[in-house]
């Protein structure tokens, strides 16, 4: 109840800001639908076995509306495979928030997209092919219930902070623990982005995340590197793990691009006598390489090769070639 009260207060503050702005006769309120679809056809090869599959990994349906130049709202559902056995599709409220935006300041409240790896998502640019490191390996959710603010005192610096439920968009307030986040993004020179981020939440143990990201863009090429580490994952003492991701891409002839990425994730042993790290099933190396073609605005098609080398000594190399699609309004 306490978190719900805070969200109501935050929403009322945004409405007060709108009232103080007054009416803008030159602005016409309006909105547009939200539609985003990720699907793919792929085959997985492991130890002589072949597993073909057709997948719809993501479907966003919703609407966004601008009440004024500064105040807007968005609501959409996310239909996807929850990953909990089988291939059943489940719908969740992915976004349901109000947003205030000015030249230097913005605020959002409700079910919001988190800032934890949003900048990395933008620079990676191929979310329909693969999630970014922190999203893929469970460092934090991409959307959560809470409130967030962002302030840019100058064009070379941006600060962001949020208070979140900490459970993500699939679970709404299952405990009393809140997540507090803080990030800083710097643009020291043109085309170079540097970002530092930290968050913490505590119940039985203090979960703490640190990450650093650097990206450079030059003409039609870009490269990025991310390092992340988390102590006490899911607030379980000793469940520490880290990861590094390096990616690059190049666009040419307007409709085409090539891209590649390498991830390495590792965890620690719970005790000196433990035979394996606690997260050995997810530890290992991931290789991604692909070619993208965009025949029409809103449509992206990529033949992709994914290869995974597990950290477990009993594991074997897994190859997964496939054809990936994004359709967006």
Coordinates of C-alpha atoms in Angstrom, one line a residue:
X1 CA 0.0 0.0 0.0
X2 CA 2.8 2.4 0.8
X3 CA 4.3 2.0 -2.7
X4 CA 0.9 2.6 -4.3
X5 CA 0.5 5.8 -2.3
X6 CA 3.8 7.0 -3.5
X7 CA 2.9 6.4 -7.1
X8 CA -0.4 8.2 -6.7
X9 CA 1.4 11.2 -5.2
X10 CA 3.9 11.2 -8.1
X11 CA 1.0 11.2 -10.6
X12 CA -0.7 14.1 -8.9
X13 CA 2.6 16.1 -9.0
X14 CA 2.8 15.6 -12.8
X15 CA -0.8 16.8 -13.1
X16 CA 0.0 19.9 -11.1
X17 CA 3.0 20.6 -13.4
X18 CA 0.6 20.3 -16.4
X19 CA -1.8 22.8 -14.8
X20 CA 1.0 25.3 -14.1
X21 CA 2.0 25.2 -17.7
X22 CA -1.3 26.6 -18.9
X23 CA -2.8 26.1 -22.3
X24 CA -0.8 26.1 -25.5
X25 CA -3.1 27.1 -28.4
X26 CA -0.5 26.0 -31.0
X27 CA -0.3 22.4 -29.7
X28 CA -2.9 19.8 -30.8
X29 CA -3.1 16.8 -28.5
X30 CA -2.8 13.4 -30.2
X31 CA -1.6 9.9 -30.1
X32 CA -0.5 6.8 -32.1
X33 CA -0.7 3.0 -31.7
X34 CA 2.2 0.9 -30.4
X35 CA 2.9 -2.3 -32.3
X36 CA 6.2 -4.2 -32.2
X37 CA 6.7 -7.8 -33.1
X38 CA 9.9 -10.1 -32.8
X39 CA 9.8 -13.5 -34.4
X40 CA 12.3 -16.0 -35.7
X41 CA 13.0 -19.3 -37.4
X42 CA 16.1 -21.1 -36.0
X43 CA 17.7 -24.5 -35.5
X44 CA 19.8 -25.6 -32.5
X45 CA 22.7 -28.1 -33.0
X46 CA 24.2 -29.7 -30.0
X47 CA 26.1 -33.0 -29.7
X48 CA 24.7 -34.4 -32.9
X49 CA 21.1 -33.4 -32.1
X50 CA 19.1 -30.9 -34.1
X51 CA 16.1 -28.9 -32.7
X52 CA 14.3 -26.6 -35.2
X53 CA 11.9 -24.0 -33.8
X54 CA 9.5 -21.2 -34.8
X55 CA 9.2 -18.5 -32.2
X56 CA 7.4 -15.3 -31.4
X57 CA 9.6 -13.8 -28.7
X58 CA 7.9 -10.5 -28.2
X59 CA 4.7 -8.7 -29.2
X60 CA 3.9 -5.2 -27.9
X61 CA 0.4 -3.8 -28.4
X62 CA -0.6 -0.4 -27.0
X63 CA -1.1 3.3 -27.4
X64 CA 0.8 6.5 -26.5
X65 CA -0.8 10.0 -26.2
X66 CA 0.5 13.5 -25.8
X67 CA -1.7 15.8 -23.8
X68 CA 0.7 18.8 -24.2
X69 CA 4.2 19.4 -25.4
X70 CA 5.5 18.3 -22.0
X71 CA 3.0 15.7 -20.7
X72 CA 2.3 12.3 -22.3
X73 CA 1.2 8.8 -21.4
X74 CA 1.9 5.3 -22.7
X75 CA 0.3 2.0 -22.1
X76 CA 1.1 -1.3 -23.8
X77 CA 1.0 -5.0 -23.0
X78 CA 3.9 -7.4 -23.7
X79 CA 2.9 -10.9 -25.0
X80 CA 5.7 -13.4 -25.0
X81 CA 7.1 -16.7 -23.7
X82 CA 7.6 -16.4 -20.0
X83 CA 10.2 -19.1 -20.1
X84 CA 8.5 -21.2 -17.4
X85 CA 8.1 -24.5 -19.2
X86 CA 6.5 -25.2 -22.6
X87 CA 6.0 -22.4 -25.2
X88 CA 2.9 -20.9 -23.8
X89 CA 2.3 -17.2 -24.5
X90 CA 1.6 -14.9 -21.5
X91 CA 0.5 -11.2 -21.5
X92 CA 1.9 -8.7 -19.1
X93 CA 1.5 -4.9 -18.6
X94 CA 4.8 -3.8 -20.0
X95 CA 4.3 0.0 -19.8
X96 CA 1.6 2.1 -18.1
X97 CA 3.0 5.5 -17.2
X98 CA 2.8 9.3 -17.3
X99 CA 5.8 11.3 -18.5
X100 CA 6.8 14.9 -18.1
X101 CA 9.5 16.1 -20.5
X102 CA 11.2 19.5 -20.7
X103 CA 14.5 20.6 -22.3
X104 CA 16.7 19.5 -19.4
X105 CA 14.4 17.5 -17.1
X106 CA 12.1 14.5 -17.4
X107 CA 10.0 12.4 -14.9
X108 CA 8.0 9.2 -15.3
X109 CA 5.8 7.3 -12.9
X110 CA 3.9 4.0 -13.2
X111 CA 5.1 0.9 -15.0
X112 CA 8.1 2.4 -16.6
X113 CA 11.1 1.3 -18.7
X114 CA 14.1 1.2 -16.5
X115 CA 17.3 3.2 -17.3
X116 CA 19.6 0.4 -16.3
X117 CA 20.6 -0.6 -19.8
X118 CA 18.4 1.5 -22.1
X119 CA 21.4 3.4 -23.5
X120 CA 23.2 0.1 -24.2
X121 CA 20.0 -1.2 -25.9
X122 CA 20.1 1.9 -28.2
X123 CA 23.7 1.4 -29.2
X124 CA 23.5 -2.4 -29.6
X125 CA 20.5 -1.8 -31.9
X126 CA 19.5 -5.4 -32.5
X127 CA 17.2 -6.2 -29.6
X128 CA 15.0 -8.4 -31.8
X129 CA 18.0 -10.7 -32.3
X130 CA 19.3 -10.7 -28.7
X131 CA 18.9 -8.9 -25.4
X132 CA 21.8 -6.9 -24.0
X133 CA 24.0 -8.5 -21.4
X134 CA 22.3 -7.2 -18.3
X135 CA 18.8 -8.1 -19.6
X136 CA 19.8 -11.5 -21.0
X137 CA 21.5 -12.7 -17.8
X138 CA 19.2 -11.3 -15.1
X139 CA 21.1 -8.3 -13.7
X140 CA 17.8 -6.4 -13.7
X141 CA 14.4 -6.1 -15.4
X142 CA 13.8 -3.8 -18.5
X143 CA 10.6 -2.5 -17.0
X144 CA 9.4 -2.0 -13.4
X145 CA 6.8 -0.3 -11.2
X146 CA 8.1 3.0 -9.8
X147 CA 9.2 6.5 -10.5
X148 CA 12.3 7.9 -12.4
X149 CA 13.8 11.3 -13.1
X150 CA 16.5 12.5 -15.5
X151 CA 18.3 15.8 -15.5
X152 CA 20.7 17.1 -18.1
X153 CA 22.4 20.3 -16.9
X154 CA 24.6 20.4 -20.0
X155 CA 24.7 18.5 -23.3
X156 CA 27.7 16.5 -22.2
X157 CA 26.2 15.2 -19.0
X158 CA 23.0 13.5 -17.9
X159 CA 22.0 12.2 -14.5
X160 CA 19.2 9.7 -13.8
X161 CA 17.7 8.2 -10.6
X162 CA 14.8 6.0 -9.8
X163 CA 12.9 4.2 -7.0
X164 CA 11.5 0.9 -8.2
X165 CA 9.6 -2.1 -7.0
X166 CA 12.5 -4.2 -7.9
X167 CA 10.4 -7.2 -9.1
X168 CA 10.1 -6.3 -12.8
X169 CA 6.9 -6.1 -14.9
X170 CA 6.1 -9.8 -14.4
X171 CA 5.7 -9.5 -10.6
X172 CA 3.9 -6.6 -8.9
X173 CA 5.0 -5.9 -5.3
X174 CA 5.7 -9.4 -3.9
X175 CA 7.7 -8.0 -1.0
X176 CA 8.5 -4.7 0.8
X177 CA 12.1 -4.3 -0.7
X178 CA 12.6 -1.3 -3.0
X179 CA 15.4 -0.8 -5.6
X180 CA 17.2 2.5 -5.7
X181 CA 19.2 3.4 -8.8
X182 CA 21.6 6.1 -9.9
X183 CA 23.3 6.6 -13.3
X184 CA 25.5 9.2 -15.0
X185 CA 26.0 9.5 -18.8
X186 CA 28.9 11.6 -20.2
X187 CA 29.7 12.7 -23.7
X188 CA 33.2 14.1 -23.3
X189 CA 33.8 14.4 -27.0
X190 CA 31.5 14.1 -30.0
X191 CA 30.3 10.5 -30.8
X192 CA 31.7 9.1 -27.5
X193 CA 29.3 7.9 -24.7
X194 CA 30.4 6.8 -21.3
X195 CA 28.0 5.6 -18.6
X196 CA 28.3 4.5 -15.0
X197 CA 25.4 2.9 -13.1
X198 CA 24.7 1.4 -9.7
X199 CA 21.7 0.2 -7.8
X200 CA 20.9 -1.5 -4.5
X201 CA 18.0 -3.3 -2.8
X202 CA 18.0 -5.2 0.4
X203 CA 15.9 -7.9 2.1
X204 CA 17.8 -10.9 3.5
X205 CA 21.0 -9.7 1.8
X206 CA 22.0 -6.5 0.0
X207 CA 21.9 -6.8 -3.7
X208 CA 24.2 -4.3 -5.4
X209 CA 24.9 -3.8 -9.1
X210 CA 27.7 -1.9 -10.8
X211 CA 28.1 -1.4 -14.5
X212 CA 30.2 0.6 -16.9
X213 CA 29.5 1.2 -20.6
X214 CA 31.5 2.9 -23.4
X215 CA 30.4 3.4 -27.0
X216 CA 31.8 5.2 -30.0
X217 CA 30.1 6.0 -33.3
X218 CA 31.9 7.1 -36.4
X219 CA 30.0 7.6 -39.7
X220 CA 28.1 4.4 -40.2
X221 CA 30.0 2.3 -37.7
X222 CA 29.7 1.9 -34.0
X223 CA 31.4 -0.1 -31.3
X224 CA 30.5 -0.7 -27.6
X225 CA 31.8 -2.4 -24.5
X226 CA 30.0 -3.2 -21.3
X227 CA 31.1 -4.6 -18.0
X228 CA 28.6 -5.4 -15.2
X229 CA 28.9 -7.1 -11.9
X230 CA 26.3 -7.9 -9.2
X231 CA 26.6 -9.0 -5.6
X232 CA 24.0 -11.2 -4.0
X233 CA 21.8 -11.8 -7.0
X234 CA 18.1 -11.9 -6.1
X235 CA 19.2 -10.9 -2.6
X236 CA 20.8 -14.3 -1.9
X237 CA 24.0 -14.1 -0.1
X238 CA 27.1 -15.2 -2.0
X239 CA 25.4 -15.2 -5.4
X240 CA 27.9 -12.9 -7.1
X241 CA 28.4 -12.8 -10.8
X242 CA 29.9 -10.6 -13.6
X243 CA 29.8 -10.3 -17.3
X244 CA 31.4 -8.4 -20.2
X245 CA 30.0 -7.7 -23.6
X246 CA 31.7 -6.3 -26.7
X247 CA 29.8 -5.5 -29.9
X248 CA 30.2 -3.6 -33.2
X249 CA 28.1 -2.9 -36.3
X250 CA 28.4 -1.2 -39.7
X251 CA 25.7 0.1 -42.0
X252 CA 26.0 0.5 -45.7
X253 CA 23.9 1.2 -48.8
X254 CA 21.1 2.6 -46.4
X255 CA 19.3 -0.7 -46.2
X256 CA 22.0 -3.1 -45.0
X257 CA 24.2 -3.6 -41.9
X258 CA 26.5 -6.3 -40.4
X259 CA 27.0 -6.8 -36.7
X260 CA 28.9 -9.0 -34.3
X261 CA 28.9 -9.5 -30.5
X262 CA 30.8 -11.5 -27.9
X263 CA 29.6 -12.1 -24.3
X264 CA 31.4 -13.7 -21.4
X265 CA 29.6 -14.3 -18.1
X266 CA 31.1 -15.9 -14.9
X267 CA 30.0 -16.5 -11.3
X268 CA 31.8 -17.3 -8.1
X269 CA 31.9 -20.5 -5.9
X270 CA 29.8 -20.3 -2.8
X271 CA 32.5 -21.9 -0.7
X272 CA 36.1 -23.0 -1.3
X273 CA 34.9 -26.6 -1.3
X274 CA 32.1 -26.0 -3.9
X275 CA 32.8 -28.0 -7.1
X276 CA 31.4 -25.4 -9.4
X277 CA 30.3 -21.7 -9.4
X278 CA 26.8 -21.2 -8.2
X279 CA 25.5 -20.1 -11.7
X280 CA 27.5 -22.6 -13.7
X281 CA 24.5 -23.4 -16.0
X282 CA 24.4 -19.8 -17.3
X283 CA 28.2 -19.1 -17.2
X284 CA 30.1 -19.2 -20.5
X285 CA 30.8 -17.5 -23.8
X286 CA 28.2 -16.3 -26.4
X287 CA 29.1 -15.4 -30.0
X288 CA 26.6 -13.6 -32.3
X289 CA 27.1 -12.5 -35.9
X290 CA 24.6 -11.4 -38.4
X291 CA 23.6 -9.5 -41.5
X292 CA 20.5 -7.1 -41.5
X293 CA 18.3 -6.1 -44.4
X294 CA 15.6 -3.5 -44.1
X295 CA 13.5 -3.6 -47.3
X296 CA 10.8 -1.2 -46.0
X297 CA 10.5 1.2 -43.2
X298 CA 9.5 -0.7 -40.0
X299 CA 10.7 -4.1 -41.3
X300 CA 14.1 -5.6 -40.4
X301 CA 15.3 -9.1 -41.4
X302 CA 18.5 -10.7 -40.2
X303 CA 20.1 -14.1 -40.9
X304 CA 22.1 -14.7 -37.7
X305 CA 24.5 -17.3 -36.3
X306 CA 24.6 -17.8 -32.5
X307 CA 27.2 -20.0 -30.8
X308 CA 27.5 -20.8 -27.1
X309 CA 30.4 -22.3 -25.3
X310 CA 29.3 -23.3 -21.7
X311 CA 31.6 -23.0 -18.8
X312 CA 30.7 -26.4 -17.4
X313 CA 33.2 -29.0 -18.4
X314 CA 30.4 -31.5 -19.2
X315 CA 28.8 -29.0 -21.6
X316 CA 29.4 -28.9 -25.4
X317 CA 29.3 -26.2 -28.0
X318 CA 25.8 -25.2 -29.2
X319 CA 25.3 -23.6 -32.6
X320 CA 22.1 -21.9 -33.6
X321 CA 21.7 -20.4 -37.1
X322 CA 18.4 -18.6 -37.7
X323 CA 16.4 -15.9 -39.5
X324 CA 15.1 -13.1 -37.3
X325 CA 12.4 -10.5 -38.0
X326 CA 11.2 -7.2 -36.5
X327 CA 8.0 -5.5 -37.5
X328 CA 7.3 -2.1 -36.0
X329 CA 4.8 0.7 -36.5

